[in-house]
Every structure is written in structure tokens, then in C-alpha cells.
Amino acid sequence: MSIKVKVGQRIRELRNEIGISQEALANKAEIDRTYVTDVENGRRNISIENLEKLINALGLPFKEFFNSPNFNN
């Protein structure tokens, strides 16, 4: 599985856990909703800056974002 897919799956998982829409997450992160859709579907090579915006919008530290079985190999 590519890193783009792993990151996208993790963002979707965390977004669903807190119960917000892609649009709400995009608004909190101040990025376009279609960008969030593409990231979640593994179609975007997300920049570190935008990853930081999304992680902050999810209310997590970077360490917790990567604390997932997806990133343990």
C-alpha cells in the first residue's frame, strides 16, 4: 500500500471518529474540500504543510497521527 493511501485512510479514519464531514475538516484546515477528498482517496501527494493543517484541524499531535498500524511497517 502506498504512503498516499495510508495517509488518506488515516485522515478518513480520524475524521470519522470525531464525526465531521470532509467539508468541515477542510474549513477547519483552511484548504479546499476537493483536496481533502483527493487526499483521503490516495490521489494526492500531500505536502507536509497541508498534512500539518489537517492534523491540527483533527486536534492531534503529529505523533498520534502516525501511531497507527498503517505506519508500523
PDB file of N, CA and C in Angstrom:
ATOM      1  N   MET A   1       0.847  -1.176   0.000  1.00  0.00           N
ATOM      2  CA  MET A   1       0.000   0.000   0.000  1.00  0.00           C
ATOM      3  C   MET A   1       0.891   1.238   0.000  1.00  0.00           C
ATOM      4  N   SER A   2       0.577   2.197  -0.835  1.00  0.00           N
ATOM      5  CA  SER A   2       1.401   3.410  -0.939  1.00  0.00           C
ATOM      6  C   SER A   2       1.192   4.312   0.278  1.00  0.00           C
ATOM      7  N   ILE A   3       2.178   5.143   0.534  1.00  0.00           N
ATOM      8  CA  ILE A   3       2.088   6.087   1.647  1.00  0.00           C
ATOM      9  C   ILE A   3       0.923   7.054   1.453  1.00  0.00           C
ATOM     10  N   LYS A   4       0.626   7.418   0.199  1.00  0.00           N
ATOM     11  CA  LYS A   4      -0.503   8.316  -0.056  1.00  0.00           C
ATOM     12  C   LYS A   4      -1.811   7.673   0.398  1.00  0.00           C
ATOM     13  N   VAL A   5      -1.970   6.396   0.140  1.00  0.00           N
ATOM     14  CA  VAL A   5      -3.185   5.685   0.542  1.00  0.00           C
ATOM     15  C   VAL A   5      -3.236   5.560   2.063  1.00  0.00           C
ATOM     16  N   LYS A   6      -2.106   5.237   2.680  1.00  0.00           N
ATOM     17  CA  LYS A   6      -2.051   5.097   4.142  1.00  0.00           C
ATOM     18  C   LYS A   6      -2.428   6.406   4.837  1.00  0.00           C
ATOM     19  N   VAL A   7      -1.861   7.504   4.364  1.00  0.00           N
ATOM     20  CA  VAL A   7      -2.166   8.813   4.967  1.00  0.00           C
ATOM     21  C   VAL A   7      -3.640   9.142   4.759  1.00  0.00           C
ATOM     22  N   GLY A   8      -4.135   8.927   3.567  1.00  0.00           N
ATOM     23  CA  GLY A   8      -5.538   9.208   3.290  1.00  0.00           C
ATOM     24  C   GLY A   8      -6.483   8.391   4.146  1.00  0.00           C
ATOM     25  N   GLN A   9      -6.174   7.114   4.299  1.00  0.00           N
ATOM     26  CA  GLN A   9      -7.015   6.259   5.142  1.00  0.00           C
ATOM     27  C   GLN A   9      -7.008   6.733   6.584  1.00  0.00           C
ATOM     28  N   ARG A  10      -5.835   7.147   7.058  1.00  0.00           N
ATOM     29  CA  ARG A  10      -5.734   7.606   8.448  1.00  0.00           C
ATOM     30  C   ARG A  10      -6.529   8.898   8.654  1.00  0.00           C
ATOM     31  N   ILE A  11      -6.453   9.806   7.703  1.00  0.00           N
ATOM     32  CA  ILE A  11      -7.228  11.049   7.822  1.00  0.00           C
ATOM     33  C   ILE A  11      -8.715  10.733   7.850  1.00  0.00           C
ATOM     34  N   ARG A  12      -9.175   9.878   6.947  1.00  0.00           N
ATOM     35  CA  ARG A  12     -10.591   9.499   6.906  1.00  0.00           C
ATOM     36  C   ARG A  12     -11.014   8.832   8.226  1.00  0.00           C
ATOM     37  N   GLU A  13     -10.176   7.906   8.708  1.00  0.00           N
ATOM     38  CA  GLU A  13     -10.479   7.207   9.964  1.00  0.00           C
ATOM     39  C   GLU A  13     -10.652   8.198  11.117  1.00  0.00           C
ATOM     40  N   LEU A  14      -9.712   9.104  11.257  1.00  0.00           N
ATOM     41  CA  LEU A  14      -9.767  10.072  12.359  1.00  0.00           C
ATOM     42  C   LEU A  14     -10.919  11.058  12.183  1.00  0.00           C
ATOM     43  N   ARG A  15     -11.158  11.472  10.957  1.00  0.00           N
ATOM     44  CA  ARG A  15     -12.269  12.399  10.691  1.00  0.00           C
ATOM     45  C   ARG A  15     -13.592  11.747  11.060  1.00  0.00           C
ATOM     46  N   ASN A  16     -13.757  10.479  10.693  1.00  0.00           N
ATOM     47  CA  ASN A  16     -14.987   9.764  11.027  1.00  0.00           C
ATOM     48  C   ASN A  16     -15.129   9.539  12.531  1.00  0.00           C
ATOM     49  N   GLU A  17     -14.012   9.299  13.213  1.00  0.00           N
ATOM     50  CA  GLU A  17     -14.042   9.124  14.674  1.00  0.00           C
ATOM     51  C   GLU A  17     -14.597  10.353  15.378  1.00  0.00           C
ATOM     52  N   ILE A  18     -14.231  11.536  14.886  1.00  0.00           N
ATOM     53  CA  ILE A  18     -14.729  12.747  15.546  1.00  0.00           C
ATOM     54  C   ILE A  18     -16.039  13.230  14.942  1.00  0.00           C
ATOM     55  N   GLY A  19     -16.480  12.554  13.886  1.00  0.00           N
ATOM     56  CA  GLY A  19     -17.810  12.812  13.333  1.00  0.00           C
ATOM     57  C   GLY A  19     -17.974  14.106  12.574  1.00  0.00           C
ATOM     58  N   ILE A  20     -16.959  14.464  11.787  1.00  0.00           N
ATOM     59  CA  ILE A  20     -17.104  15.670  10.974  1.00  0.00           C
ATOM     60  C   ILE A  20     -17.005  15.304   9.490  1.00  0.00           C
ATOM     61  N   SER A  21     -17.580  16.138   8.667  1.00  0.00           N
ATOM     62  CA  SER A  21     -17.569  15.923   7.221  1.00  0.00           C
ATOM     63  C   SER A  21     -16.241  16.368   6.629  1.00  0.00           C
ATOM     64  N   GLN A  22     -16.011  15.972   5.393  1.00  0.00           N
ATOM     65  CA  GLN A  22     -14.826  16.445   4.679  1.00  0.00           C
ATOM     66  C   GLN A  22     -14.857  17.969   4.575  1.00  0.00           C
ATOM     67  N   GLU A  23     -16.030  18.507   4.331  1.00  0.00           N
ATOM     68  CA  GLU A  23     -16.154  19.956   4.200  1.00  0.00           C
ATOM     69  C   GLU A  23     -15.794  20.658   5.506  1.00  0.00           C
ATOM     70  N   ALA A  24     -16.267  20.128   6.632  1.00  0.00           N
ATOM     71  CA  ALA A  24     -15.952  20.739   7.923  1.00  0.00           C
ATOM     72  C   ALA A  24     -14.455  20.656   8.206  1.00  0.00           C
ATOM     73  N   LEU A  25     -13.850  19.516   7.903  1.00  0.00           N
ATOM     74  CA  LEU A  25     -12.411  19.370   8.102  1.00  0.00           C
ATOM     75  C   LEU A  25     -11.647  20.350   7.210  1.00  0.00           C
ATOM     76  N   ALA A  26     -12.042  20.434   5.963  1.00  0.00           N
ATOM     77  CA  ALA A  26     -11.384  21.348   5.026  1.00  0.00           C
ATOM     78  C   ALA A  26     -11.497  22.793   5.514  1.00  0.00           C
ATOM     79  N   ASN A  27     -12.655  23.172   5.999  1.00  0.00           N
ATOM     80  CA  ASN A  27     -12.839  24.528   6.519  1.00  0.00           C
ATOM     81  C   ASN A  27     -11.941  24.795   7.709  1.00  0.00           C
ATOM     82  N   LYS A  28     -11.867  23.832   8.640  1.00  0.00           N
ATOM     83  CA  LYS A  28     -11.005  23.995   9.815  1.00  0.00           C
ATOM     84  C   LYS A  28      -9.541  24.090   9.422  1.00  0.00           C
ATOM     85  N   ALA A  29      -9.149  23.326   8.384  1.00  0.00           N
ATOM     86  CA  ALA A  29      -7.757  23.307   7.946  1.00  0.00           C
ATOM     87  C   ALA A  29      -7.447  24.421   6.953  1.00  0.00           C
ATOM     88  N   GLU A  30      -8.481  25.124   6.518  1.00  0.00           N
ATOM     89  CA  GLU A  30      -8.349  26.204   5.537  1.00  0.00           C
ATOM     90  C   GLU A  30      -7.743  25.708   4.223  1.00  0.00           C
ATOM     91  N   ILE A  31      -8.278  24.553   3.761  1.00  0.00           N
ATOM     92  CA  ILE A  31      -7.916  24.020   2.454  1.00  0.00           C
ATOM     93  C   ILE A  31      -9.201  23.624   1.727  1.00  0.00           C
ATOM     94  N   ASP A  32      -9.099  23.382   0.450  1.00  0.00           N
ATOM     95  CA  ASP A  32     -10.268  23.065  -0.364  1.00  0.00           C
ATOM     96  C   ASP A  32     -10.809  21.665  -0.071  1.00  0.00           C
ATOM     97  N   ARG A  33     -12.141  21.534  -0.057  1.00  0.00           N
ATOM     98  CA  ARG A  33     -12.762  20.244   0.220  1.00  0.00           C
ATOM     99  C   ARG A  33     -12.364  19.189  -0.801  1.00  0.00           C
ATOM    100  N   THR A  34     -12.242  19.570  -2.064  1.00  0.00           N
ATOM    101  CA  THR A  34     -11.875  18.582  -3.084  1.00  0.00           C
ATOM    102  C   THR A  34     -10.457  18.067  -2.863  1.00  0.00           C
ATOM    103  N   TYR A  35      -9.605  18.898  -2.273  1.00  0.00           N
ATOM    104  CA  TYR A  35      -8.248  18.466  -1.924  1.00  0.00           C
ATOM    105  C   TYR A  35      -8.321  17.388  -0.856  1.00  0.00           C
ATOM    106  N   VAL A  36      -9.167  17.582   0.162  1.00  0.00           N
ATOM    107  CA  VAL A  36      -9.339  16.581   1.223  1.00  0.00           C
ATOM    108  C   VAL A  36      -9.844  15.275   0.624  1.00  0.00           C
ATOM    109  N   THR A  37     -10.807  15.354  -0.270  1.00  0.00           N
ATOM    110  CA  THR A  37     -11.328  14.160  -0.936  1.00  0.00           C
ATOM    111  C   THR A  37     -10.215  13.417  -1.658  1.00  0.00           C
ATOM    112  N   ASP A  38      -9.410  14.148  -2.420  1.00  0.00           N
ATOM    113  CA  ASP A  38      -8.310  13.517  -3.155  1.00  0.00           C
ATOM    114  C   ASP A  38      -7.271  12.903  -2.219  1.00  0.00           C
ATOM    115  N   VAL A  39      -6.972  13.572  -1.119  1.00  0.00           N
ATOM    116  CA  VAL A  39      -6.013  13.032  -0.147  1.00  0.00           C
ATOM    117  C   VAL A  39      -6.569  11.749   0.468  1.00  0.00           C
ATOM    118  N   GLU A  40      -7.822  11.789   0.913  1.00  0.00           N
ATOM    119  CA  GLU A  40      -8.422  10.607   1.541  1.00  0.00           C
ATOM    120  C   GLU A  40      -8.481   9.416   0.595  1.00  0.00           C
ATOM    121  N   ASN A  41      -8.588   9.687  -0.686  1.00  0.00           N
ATOM    122  CA  ASN A  41      -8.647   8.613  -1.679  1.00  0.00           C
ATOM    123  C   ASN A  41      -7.279   8.243  -2.248  1.00  0.00           C
ATOM    124  N   GLY A  42      -6.214   8.810  -1.674  1.00  0.00           N
ATOM    125  CA  GLY A  42      -4.863   8.467  -2.089  1.00  0.00           C
ATOM    126  C   GLY A  42      -4.483   8.985  -3.460  1.00  0.00           C
ATOM    127  N   ARG A  43      -5.155  10.023  -3.921  1.00  0.00           N
ATOM    128  CA  ARG A  43      -4.877  10.573  -5.253  1.00  0.00           C
ATOM    129  C   ARG A  43      -3.982  11.810  -5.211  1.00  0.00           C
ATOM    130  N   ARG A  44      -3.648  12.271  -4.026  1.00  0.00           N
ATOM    131  CA  ARG A  44      -2.811  13.472  -3.894  1.00  0.00           C
ATOM    132  C   ARG A  44      -1.528  13.136  -3.157  1.00  0.00           C
ATOM    133  N   ASN A  45      -0.459  13.736  -3.590  1.00  0.00           N
ATOM    134  CA  ASN A  45       0.805  13.662  -2.874  1.00  0.00           C
ATOM    135  C   ASN A  45       0.819  14.875  -1.950  1.00  0.00           C
ATOM    136  N   ILE A  46       0.311  14.695  -0.753  1.00  0.00           N
ATOM    137  CA  ILE A  46       0.079  15.802   0.180  1.00  0.00           C
ATOM    138  C   ILE A  46       1.400  16.410   0.646  1.00  0.00           C
ATOM    139  N   SER A  47       1.415  17.726   0.744  1.00  0.00           N
ATOM    140  CA  SER A  47       2.604  18.416   1.247  1.00  0.00           C
ATOM    141  C   SER A  47       2.633  18.318   2.772  1.00  0.00           C
ATOM    142  N   ILE A  48       3.809  18.491   3.318  1.00  0.00           N
ATOM    143  CA  ILE A  48       3.962  18.490   4.781  1.00  0.00           C
ATOM    144  C   ILE A  48       3.138  19.614   5.399  1.00  0.00           C
ATOM    145  N   GLU A  49       3.096  20.769   4.745  1.00  0.00           N
ATOM    146  CA  GLU A  49       2.334  21.901   5.273  1.00  0.00           C
ATOM    147  C   GLU A  49       0.848  21.569   5.353  1.00  0.00           C
ATOM    148  N   ASN A  50       0.304  20.964   4.295  1.00  0.00           N
ATOM    149  CA  ASN A  50      -1.118  20.623   4.307  1.00  0.00           C
ATOM    150  C   ASN A  50      -1.403  19.466   5.246  1.00  0.00           C
ATOM    151  N   LEU A  51      -0.470  18.543   5.381  1.00  0.00           N
ATOM    152  CA  LEU A  51      -0.651  17.465   6.354  1.00  0.00           C
ATOM    153  C   LEU A  51      -0.720  18.055   7.760  1.00  0.00           C
ATOM    154  N   GLU A  52       0.155  18.999   8.046  1.00  0.00           N
ATOM    155  CA  GLU A  52       0.137  19.654   9.354  1.00  0.00           C
ATOM    156  C   GLU A  52      -1.198  20.361   9.592  1.00  0.00           C
ATOM    157  N   LYS A  53      -1.710  21.055   8.589  1.00  0.00           N
ATOM    158  CA  LYS A  53      -3.006  21.736   8.719  1.00  0.00           C
ATOM    159  C   LYS A  53      -4.118  20.742   9.034  1.00  0.00           C
ATOM    160  N   LEU A  54      -4.122  19.613   8.331  1.00  0.00           N
ATOM    161  CA  LEU A  54      -5.177  18.612   8.558  1.00  0.00           C
ATOM    162  C   LEU A  54      -5.043  17.969   9.939  1.00  0.00           C
ATOM    163  N   ILE A  55      -3.830  17.630  10.332  1.00  0.00           N
ATOM    164  CA  ILE A  55      -3.625  17.028  11.655  1.00  0.00           C
ATOM    165  C   ILE A  55      -4.041  18.003  12.748  1.00  0.00           C
ATOM    166  N   ASN A  56      -3.678  19.271  12.601  1.00  0.00           N
ATOM    167  CA  ASN A  56      -4.097  20.277  13.583  1.00  0.00           C
ATOM    168  C   ASN A  56      -5.616  20.428  13.600  1.00  0.00           C
ATOM    169  N   ALA A  57      -6.235  20.400  12.432  1.00  0.00           N
ATOM    170  CA  ALA A  57      -7.694  20.517  12.351  1.00  0.00           C
ATOM    171  C   ALA A  57      -8.379  19.313  12.992  1.00  0.00           C
ATOM    172  N   LEU A  58      -7.709  18.176  12.982  1.00  0.00           N
ATOM    173  CA  LEU A  58      -8.246  16.986  13.649  1.00  0.00           C
ATOM    174  C   LEU A  58      -7.998  17.023  15.158  1.00  0.00           C
ATOM    175  N   GLY A  59      -7.187  17.974  15.600  1.00  0.00           N
ATOM    176  CA  GLY A  59      -6.912  18.148  17.029  1.00  0.00           C
ATOM    177  C   GLY A  59      -5.926  17.145  17.590  1.00  0.00           C
ATOM    178  N   LEU A  60      -4.951  16.749  16.769  1.00  0.00           N
ATOM    179  CA  LEU A  60      -3.984  15.737  17.184  1.00  0.00           C
ATOM    180  C   LEU A  60      -2.558  16.243  17.091  1.00  0.00           C
ATOM    181  N   PRO A  61      -1.668  15.673  17.920  1.00  0.00           N
ATOM    182  CA  PRO A  61      -0.246  15.905  17.676  1.00  0.00           C
ATOM    183  C   PRO A  61       0.220  14.982  16.545  1.00  0.00           C
ATOM    184  N   PHE A  62       1.290  15.360  15.857  1.00  0.00           N
ATOM    185  CA  PHE A  62       1.819  14.550  14.757  1.00  0.00           C
ATOM    186  C   PHE A  62       2.057  13.106  15.205  1.00  0.00           C
ATOM    187  N   LYS A  63       2.637  12.946  16.381  1.00  0.00           N
ATOM    188  CA  LYS A  63       2.981  11.613  16.882  1.00  0.00           C
ATOM    189  C   LYS A  63       1.749  10.711  16.923  1.00  0.00           C
ATOM    190  N   GLU A  64       0.629  11.227  17.396  1.00  0.00           N
ATOM    191  CA  GLU A  64      -0.580  10.417  17.488  1.00  0.00           C
ATOM    192  C   GLU A  64      -1.134  10.072  16.108  1.00  0.00           C
ATOM    193  N   PHE A  65      -1.002  10.991  15.162  1.00  0.00           N
ATOM    194  CA  PHE A  65      -1.470  10.709  13.809  1.00  0.00           C
ATOM    195  C   PHE A  65      -0.767   9.475  13.247  1.00  0.00           C
ATOM    196  N   PHE A  66       0.534   9.391  13.470  1.00  0.00           N
ATOM    197  CA  PHE A  66       1.308   8.288  12.923  1.00  0.00           C
ATOM    198  C   PHE A  66       1.320   7.055  13.816  1.00  0.00           C
ATOM    199  N   ASN A  67       0.658   7.124  14.972  1.00  0.00           N
ATOM    200  CA  ASN A  67       0.547   5.975  15.862  1.00  0.00           C
ATOM    201  C   ASN A  67      -0.614   5.106  15.408  1.00  0.00           C
ATOM    202  N   SER A  68      -0.377   4.365  14.346  1.00  0.00           N
ATOM    203  CA  SER A  68      -1.408   3.551  13.705  1.00  0.00           C
ATOM    204  C   SER A  68      -0.737   2.327  13.089  1.00  0.00           C
ATOM    205  N   PRO A  69      -1.438   1.208  13.066  1.00  0.00           N
ATOM    206  CA  PRO A  69      -0.863   0.016  12.419  1.00  0.00           C
ATOM    207  C   PRO A  69      -0.467   0.253  10.960  1.00  0.00           C
ATOM    208  N   ASN A  70      -1.126   1.192  10.292  1.00  0.00           N
ATOM    209  CA  ASN A  70      -0.783   1.503   8.896  1.00  0.00           C
ATOM    210  C   ASN A  70       0.673   1.936   8.740  1.00  0.00           C
ATOM    211  N   PHE A  71       1.244   2.544   9.785  1.00  0.00           N
ATOM    212  CA  PHE A  71       2.592   3.108   9.684  1.00  0.00           C
ATOM    213  C   PHE A  71       3.633   2.276  10.420  1.00  0.00           C
ATOM    214  N   ASN A  72       3.284   1.068  10.826  1.00  0.00           N
ATOM    215  CA  ASN A  72       4.224   0.243  11.595  1.00  0.00           C
ATOM    216  C   ASN A  72       4.980  -0.764  10.753  1.00  0.00           C
ATOM    217  N   ASN A  73       5.171  -0.493   9.482  1.00  0.00           N
ATOM    218  CA  ASN A  73       5.977  -1.426   8.680  1.00  0.00           C
ATOM    219  C   ASN A  73       6.951  -0.698   7.814  1.00  0.00           C
TER     220      ASN A  73
END
